[in-house]
Amino acid sequence: MFIKKVAVVGAGTMGADIAYVVAQAGIPVVLKDVTEELLQKASTHIQELFSSRVARGRMSPEDAADRQGLIHYTTDLAPLKDVSLVIEAVTEKLSVKQAVLQEIAAVVSPLTVLASNTSALSITALSEAVSRPERVAGFHFFYPAHMMKLVEVIRGETTDEETVSTLVRFAEEIRKIPVVVKECPGFVVNRVLMAGMAEVLRFQSETGVPYGEIDQAITAHKLAPMGPFVLADALGLDVALAVSKTLTAAYGDRFRPGPQLETLVSQGHLGVKTGQGFYSYR
Ligand SMILES: NC(=O)c1ccc[n+]([C@@H]2O[C@H](COP(=O)([O-])OP(=O)(O)OC[C@H]3O[C@@H](n4cnc5c(N)ncnc54)[C@H](O)[C@@H]3O)[C@@H](O)[C@H]2O)c1
């Protein structure tokens, strides 16, 4: 199926970036969240991304304005009625995502592909929320979605071939590199990333070595482009904790992080998005 119009549901850290990527590729996109305030925040972020492209000479101001005009911000479901693909990017919680998918399925065409940007949850469990589970798949971007090329296309137990091939073609159309992966908790990349993250968190809590020293050592030795604490703050500590819990439940203690994540999240410190995480951004 050819994707003519997309909806991105959830305009947070990932959703706003994904809407930018889709509009940047010249495809109209509806961006939905629950409040005007959250949409305003997303719109400011998207404007900054386009302005930065213009400032770097990668795009004319006229093209940037045209592409920004392709994004329709809404708190309503009605504008989703004629989209051929929905990318769900709401909170990483199965019950929340299932409720959102049900709401969406009630307004879109039965042919619309329902893709989830979940980091680790079961696509099969998500698909059980709707009456056409064969149209549900994972479509997992990486942070930051406007820079990271890879997208995991995840086939659930009931996902049909047409849905997978539609998503692979769409990923290429928005200039990403799709990799089709079989379903398992955390898929491929987060299984690797979160195993490392859990070990670093345990090491830090056992030794008390400051976060900054660990981050510096890792980047200085070119083990990763950014340190794990900087990365976790940017991803969102609530997301990192939710993914750790899914993976610990599935694979056991090797994914259990040190206690710092749980403590910070319980204090409302979610990283860059709240101004405080492992580091302060105020
Ligand atoms: N943060 C990352 O680095 C990252 C990377 C890859 C995938 N993901 C996945 O992407 C998804 C979103 O993560 P995020 O980091 O953007 O989270 P976030 O907390 O920044 O944003 C989630 C957004 O969803 C909105 N939302 C909640 N319920 C909604 C509803 N019913 N309708 C519309 N919007 C609703 C929230 O208001 C919020 O703005 C999660 O599944 C996460 O696991 C995150």
CSV table of C-alpha atoms and ligand atoms in Angstrom, one decimal:
chain,number,residue,atom,x,y,z
A,1,MET,CA,0.0,0.0,0.0
A,2,PHE,CA,1.2,3.5,-0.8
A,3,ILE,CA,1.3,5.8,2.2
A,4,LYS,CA,-0.2,9.2,1.3
A,5,LYS,CA,-0.9,10.6,4.8
A,6,VAL,CA,0.4,9.6,8.2
A,7,ALA,CA,-0.7,10.2,11.8
A,8,VAL,CA,1.7,10.3,14.7
A,9,VAL,CA,-0.1,9.8,18.0
A,10,GLY,CA,1.9,11.1,21.0
A,11,ALA,CA,3.9,14.3,20.5
A,12,GLY,CA,6.6,13.8,23.1
A,13,THR,CA,10.4,13.1,22.7
A,14,MET,CA,9.9,10.7,19.9
A,15,GLY,CA,6.5,11.6,18.3
A,16,ALA,CA,7.5,15.2,17.5
A,17,ASP,CA,10.8,14.1,15.9
A,18,ILE,CA,9.0,11.4,13.9
A,19,ALA,CA,6.4,13.9,12.6
A,20,TYR,CA,9.4,16.1,11.5
A,21,VAL,CA,11.0,13.2,9.7
A,22,VAL,CA,7.7,12.4,7.8
A,23,ALA,CA,7.0,16.1,6.9
A,24,GLN,CA,10.7,16.5,5.9
A,25,ALA,CA,10.1,13.7,3.4
A,26,GLY,CA,7.1,15.7,1.9
A,27,ILE,CA,4.3,13.6,3.4
A,28,PRO,CA,1.4,15.2,5.2
A,29,VAL,CA,1.2,14.2,8.9
A,30,VAL,CA,-1.3,14.7,11.6
A,31,LEU,CA,0.3,15.0,15.1
A,32,LYS,CA,-1.9,14.2,18.0
A,33,ASP,CA,-1.5,14.6,21.7
A,34,VAL,CA,-3.8,15.2,24.7
A,35,THR,CA,-3.3,18.9,25.3
A,36,GLU,CA,-2.6,22.1,23.3
A,37,GLU,CA,0.3,22.8,25.6
A,38,LEU,CA,2.1,19.6,24.6
A,39,LEU,CA,1.4,20.2,20.9
A,40,GLN,CA,2.8,23.7,21.3
A,41,LYS,CA,6.0,22.3,22.8
A,42,ALA,CA,6.3,19.8,19.9
A,43,SER,CA,5.7,22.6,17.4
A,44,THR,CA,8.5,24.7,18.9
A,45,HIS,CA,10.9,21.7,18.7
A,46,ILE,CA,9.9,21.0,15.1
A,47,GLN,CA,10.4,24.6,14.1
A,48,GLU,CA,13.9,24.5,15.7
A,49,LEU,CA,14.8,21.4,13.6
A,50,PHE,CA,13.6,23.1,10.4
A,51,SER,CA,15.4,26.4,11.3
A,52,SER,CA,18.6,24.4,11.9
A,53,ARG,CA,18.4,22.8,8.5
A,54,VAL,CA,17.9,26.3,6.9
A,55,ALA,CA,20.8,27.7,9.0
A,56,ARG,CA,23.1,24.9,7.7
A,57,GLY,CA,22.2,25.7,4.1
A,58,ARG,CA,20.5,22.3,3.7
A,59,MET,CA,17.1,23.8,2.9
A,60,SER,CA,15.6,27.1,1.7
A,61,PRO,CA,13.4,29.0,4.1
A,62,GLU,CA,10.5,28.6,1.5
A,63,ASP,CA,10.9,24.8,1.5
A,64,ALA,CA,11.1,24.7,5.3
A,65,ALA,CA,7.8,26.7,5.5
A,66,ASP,CA,6.1,24.4,3.0
A,67,ARG,CA,7.2,21.2,4.9
A,68,GLN,CA,6.1,22.7,8.2
A,69,GLY,CA,2.7,23.4,6.6
A,70,LEU,CA,2.3,19.6,6.1
A,71,ILE,CA,2.0,19.1,9.8
A,72,HIS,CA,-1.5,19.4,11.3
A,73,TYR,CA,-1.5,19.5,15.1
A,74,THR,CA,-4.6,18.2,16.9
A,75,THR,CA,-6.0,17.0,20.2
A,76,ASP,CA,-8.9,15.3,18.3
A,77,LEU,CA,-9.2,11.9,16.6
A,78,ALA,CA,-11.3,13.1,13.7
A,79,PRO,CA,-8.4,14.3,11.5
A,80,LEU,CA,-7.0,10.8,11.6
A,81,LYS,CA,-9.9,9.4,9.5
A,82,ASP,CA,-8.1,9.5,6.1
A,83,VAL,CA,-4.6,8.5,7.1
A,84,SER,CA,-3.1,5.3,5.7
A,85,LEU,CA,-0.6,4.8,8.4
A,86,VAL,CA,-0.7,5.6,12.2
A,87,ILE,CA,2.6,5.6,14.2
A,88,GLU,CA,1.7,5.3,17.9
A,89,ALA,CA,4.3,7.0,20.1
A,90,VAL,CA,2.5,7.3,23.4
A,91,THR,CA,3.7,6.3,26.9
A,92,GLU,CA,5.5,3.0,27.1
A,93,LYS,CA,2.7,1.1,29.0
A,94,LEU,CA,0.8,-1.8,27.4
A,95,SER,CA,-2.6,-0.8,28.8
A,96,VAL,CA,-2.2,2.8,27.6
A,97,LYS,CA,-1.1,1.8,24.2
A,98,GLN,CA,-3.9,-0.8,23.8
A,99,ALA,CA,-6.5,1.9,24.8
A,100,VAL,CA,-5.0,4.3,22.3
A,101,LEU,CA,-4.9,1.7,19.5
A,102,GLN,CA,-8.6,0.9,20.1
A,103,GLU,CA,-9.5,4.6,19.9
A,104,ILE,CA,-7.6,5.0,16.7
A,105,ALA,CA,-9.0,1.8,15.1
A,106,ALA,CA,-12.5,3.1,15.6
A,107,VAL,CA,-11.9,6.2,13.4
A,108,VAL,CA,-9.4,5.0,10.7
A,109,SER,CA,-10.1,2.8,7.6
A,110,PRO,CA,-9.8,-1.0,8.2
A,111,LEU,CA,-6.9,-0.9,5.7
A,112,THR,CA,-4.9,1.6,7.7
A,113,VAL,CA,-1.6,0.2,9.1
A,114,LEU,CA,-1.3,0.6,12.8
A,115,ALA,CA,2.4,0.8,13.8
A,116,SER,CA,3.8,1.1,17.3
A,117,ASN,CA,7.1,2.8,18.2
A,118,THR,CA,7.2,0.7,21.4
A,119,SER,CA,10.8,0.1,22.7
A,120,ALA,CA,10.2,-3.3,24.1
A,121,LEU,CA,6.5,-4.3,24.4
A,122,SER,CA,4.9,-7.3,22.6
A,123,ILE,CA,3.5,-6.4,19.2
A,124,THR,CA,1.2,-9.4,19.4
A,125,ALA,CA,-0.2,-8.2,22.8
A,126,LEU,CA,-0.7,-4.7,21.3
A,127,SER,CA,-2.5,-6.1,18.3
A,128,GLU,CA,-5.0,-8.0,20.5
A,129,ALA,CA,-6.6,-4.6,21.2
A,130,VAL,CA,-8.0,-4.2,17.7
A,131,SER,CA,-10.2,-6.3,15.4
A,132,ARG,CA,-7.7,-6.4,12.5
A,133,PRO,CA,-4.5,-7.5,14.2
A,134,GLU,CA,-2.9,-8.3,10.9
A,135,ARG,CA,-2.5,-4.6,10.3
A,136,VAL,CA,-0.5,-4.0,13.5
A,137,ALA,CA,3.3,-4.0,13.5
A,138,GLY,CA,6.2,-2.5,15.4
A,139,PHE,CA,8.0,0.5,13.7
A,140,HIS,CA,10.8,1.4,16.1
A,141,PHE,CA,12.7,4.6,15.6
A,142,PHE,CA,15.8,5.4,17.6
A,143,TYR,CA,16.6,8.6,19.5
A,144,PRO,CA,17.0,11.2,18.1
A,145,ALA,CA,14.7,10.0,15.2
A,146,HIS,CA,15.7,12.9,13.0
A,147,MET,CA,19.4,11.7,13.0
A,148,MET,CA,19.3,8.0,13.5
A,149,LYS,CA,18.9,6.1,10.3
A,150,LEU,CA,17.9,2.6,11.5
A,151,VAL,CA,14.2,1.6,12.0
A,152,GLU,CA,13.2,-1.8,13.3
A,153,VAL,CA,10.1,-3.2,11.6
A,154,ILE,CA,8.7,-5.8,14.0
A,155,ARG,CA,6.4,-8.6,12.8
A,156,GLY,CA,4.0,-9.7,15.5
A,157,GLU,CA,2.5,-13.2,15.4
A,158,THR,CA,-0.4,-12.1,13.3
A,159,THR,CA,1.1,-9.2,11.3
A,160,ASP,CA,0.6,-9.9,7.5
A,161,GLU,CA,3.2,-9.6,4.7
A,162,GLU,CA,1.5,-6.6,3.2
A,163,THR,CA,1.8,-4.6,6.4
A,164,VAL,CA,5.5,-5.5,6.7
A,165,SER,CA,6.3,-4.6,3.1
A,166,THR,CA,4.3,-1.4,3.4
A,167,LEU,CA,6.4,-0.3,6.4
A,168,VAL,CA,9.7,-1.3,4.8
A,169,ARG,CA,8.8,0.8,1.7
A,170,PHE,CA,7.6,3.7,3.9
A,171,ALA,CA,10.9,3.6,5.9
A,172,GLU,CA,12.9,3.9,2.7
A,173,GLU,CA,10.6,6.8,1.5
A,174,ILE,CA,11.4,8.8,4.6
A,175,ARG,CA,15.1,8.0,4.1
A,176,LYS,CA,15.6,5.5,6.9
A,177,ILE,CA,17.1,2.1,6.8
A,178,PRO,CA,14.6,-0.6,7.8
A,179,VAL,CA,15.5,-3.9,9.3
A,180,VAL,CA,12.8,-6.5,9.7
A,181,VAL,CA,13.1,-8.3,13.1
A,182,LYS,CA,11.2,-11.1,14.8
A,183,GLU,CA,9.3,-10.2,17.9
A,184,CYS,CA,10.9,-10.7,21.2
A,185,PRO,CA,11.0,-8.4,24.3
A,186,GLY,CA,13.3,-5.4,23.4
A,187,PHE,CA,13.7,-6.7,19.7
A,188,VAL,CA,17.3,-6.4,18.8
A,189,VAL,CA,18.8,-3.0,19.6
A,190,ASN,CA,17.3,-2.5,23.0
A,191,ARG,CA,18.3,-6.0,24.1
A,192,VAL,CA,21.9,-5.0,23.5
A,193,LEU,CA,21.7,-1.4,24.7
A,194,MET,CA,19.7,-2.1,27.9
A,195,ALA,CA,22.0,-4.9,28.9
A,196,GLY,CA,24.9,-2.5,28.8
A,197,MET,CA,22.9,0.3,30.5
A,198,ALA,CA,21.9,-2.0,33.4
A,199,GLU,CA,25.5,-3.1,33.9
A,200,VAL,CA,26.7,0.5,34.0
A,201,LEU,CA,24.0,1.5,36.5
A,202,ARG,CA,24.9,-1.4,38.7
A,203,PHE,CA,28.6,-0.5,38.5
A,204,GLN,CA,27.9,3.1,39.4
A,205,SER,CA,25.7,2.2,42.4
A,206,GLU,CA,28.3,-0.4,43.7
A,207,THR,CA,31.3,1.9,43.3
A,208,GLY,CA,29.9,5.5,43.7
A,209,VAL,CA,32.0,6.7,40.8
A,210,PRO,CA,30.4,10.0,39.7
A,211,TYR,CA,28.1,9.9,36.6
A,212,GLY,CA,30.3,12.5,34.8
A,213,GLU,CA,33.5,10.4,35.3
A,214,ILE,CA,31.8,7.4,33.7
A,215,ASP,CA,30.4,9.3,30.8
A,216,GLN,CA,33.7,11.0,30.2
A,217,ALA,CA,35.7,7.8,30.3
A,218,ILE,CA,33.3,6.1,27.8
A,219,THR,CA,33.3,9.0,25.3
A,220,ALA,CA,37.1,9.6,25.7
A,221,HIS,CA,37.8,6.0,24.8
A,222,LYS,CA,35.2,6.2,21.9
A,223,LEU,CA,33.2,3.3,23.3
A,224,ALA,CA,30.0,5.2,22.4
A,225,PRO,CA,29.2,8.6,20.9
A,226,MET,CA,27.7,9.7,24.3
A,227,GLY,CA,27.9,8.5,27.8
A,228,PRO,CA,25.1,6.3,29.2
A,229,PHE,CA,23.9,8.9,31.8
A,230,VAL,CA,23.7,11.7,29.2
A,231,LEU,CA,21.9,9.3,26.9
A,232,ALA,CA,19.5,8.1,29.5
A,233,ASP,CA,18.6,11.7,30.5
A,234,ALA,CA,18.0,12.5,26.8
A,235,LEU,CA,15.9,9.4,26.2
A,236,GLY,CA,13.7,10.0,29.3
A,237,LEU,CA,14.3,8.1,32.5
A,238,ASP,CA,10.7,6.9,32.7
A,239,VAL,CA,11.1,5.3,29.3
A,240,ALA,CA,14.4,3.7,30.3
A,241,LEU,CA,12.8,2.4,33.5
A,242,ALA,CA,9.8,1.0,31.7
A,243,VAL,CA,12.0,-0.8,29.1
A,244,SER,CA,14.2,-2.2,31.9
A,245,LYS,CA,11.2,-3.6,33.7
A,246,THR,CA,9.9,-5.3,30.5
A,247,LEU,CA,13.3,-6.8,29.8
A,248,THR,CA,13.9,-7.9,33.5
A,249,ALA,CA,10.4,-9.6,33.5
A,250,ALA,CA,11.3,-11.4,30.3
A,251,TYR,CA,15.0,-12.3,30.7
A,252,GLY,CA,15.7,-12.0,34.4
A,253,ASP,CA,18.3,-10.2,36.5
A,254,ARG,CA,20.8,-9.5,33.8
A,255,PHE,CA,18.5,-6.6,32.8
A,256,ARG,CA,17.9,-5.3,36.3
A,257,PRO,CA,19.4,-1.8,36.6
A,258,GLY,CA,20.9,-0.3,39.7
A,259,PRO,CA,18.4,1.5,42.0
A,260,GLN,CA,19.1,5.1,40.7
A,261,LEU,CA,16.5,4.9,37.8
A,262,GLU,CA,13.7,4.0,40.1
A,263,THR,CA,14.6,6.6,42.7
A,264,LEU,CA,14.9,9.4,40.2
A,265,VAL,CA,11.6,8.5,38.4
A,266,SER,CA,9.8,8.3,41.7
A,267,GLN,CA,11.0,11.8,42.4
A,268,GLY,CA,9.6,13.0,39.1
A,269,HIS,CA,13.1,13.5,37.7
A,270,LEU,CA,12.8,12.2,34.1
A,271,GLY,CA,15.9,13.7,32.5
A,272,VAL,CA,16.1,16.6,30.0
A,273,LYS,CA,12.3,16.7,29.6
A,274,THR,CA,11.7,17.7,33.3
A,275,GLY,CA,15.0,19.6,33.7
A,276,GLN,CA,16.5,17.1,36.1
A,277,GLY,CA,17.7,13.5,35.7
A,278,PHE,CA,21.2,12.2,36.4
A,279,TYR,CA,22.3,15.8,35.6
A,280,SER,CA,20.5,19.2,36.0
A,281,TYR,CA,19.4,21.1,32.9
A,282,ARG,CA,17.9,24.1,34.7
B,1,LIG,N1,12.6,8.2,24.3
B,1,LIG,C1,13.3,7.4,23.5
B,1,LIG,O1,14.5,7.5,23.3
B,1,LIG,C2,12.5,6.4,22.7
B,1,LIG,C3,13.2,5.8,21.6
B,1,LIG,C4,12.5,4.8,20.9
B,1,LIG,C5,11.2,4.5,21.2
B,1,LIG,N2,10.6,5.1,22.2
B,1,LIG,C6,9.2,4.8,22.5
B,1,LIG,O2,8.4,5.8,22.0
B,1,LIG,C7,7.2,5.9,22.7
B,1,LIG,C8,7.1,7.3,23.2
B,1,LIG,O3,8.2,7.6,24.0
B,1,LIG,P1,8.7,9.2,24.3
B,1,LIG,O4,10.0,9.1,24.8
B,1,LIG,O5,8.3,10.0,23.1
B,1,LIG,O6,7.6,9.5,25.5
B,1,LIG,P2,7.2,10.9,26.0
B,1,LIG,O7,6.7,10.7,27.4
B,1,LIG,O8,8.2,12.0,25.7
B,1,LIG,O9,5.9,11.2,25.1
B,1,LIG,C9,4.7,10.4,25.1
B,1,LIG,C10,3.6,11.3,24.7
B,1,LIG,O10,2.4,10.6,24.5
B,1,LIG,C11,1.3,11.4,24.9
B,1,LIG,N3,0.1,10.6,25.1
B,1,LIG,C12,-0.2,9.8,26.2
B,1,LIG,N4,-1.4,9.3,26.0
B,1,LIG,C13,-1.9,9.8,24.8
B,1,LIG,C14,-3.1,9.6,24.1
B,1,LIG,N5,-4.1,8.9,24.6
B,1,LIG,N6,-3.3,10.3,22.9
B,1,LIG,C15,-2.3,11.0,22.4
B,1,LIG,N7,-1.1,11.2,23.1
B,1,LIG,C16,-0.9,10.6,24.3
B,1,LIG,C17,1.8,12.1,26.1
B,1,LIG,O11,1.1,13.2,26.5
B,1,LIG,C18,3.3,12.4,25.7
B,1,LIG,O12,3.3,13.7,25.1
B,1,LIG,C19,7.4,4.9,23.9
B,1,LIG,O13,6.7,3.7,23.5
B,1,LIG,C20,8.9,4.7,24.0
B,1,LIG,O14,9.2,3.4,24.5
B,1,LIG,C21,11.2,6.1,23.0
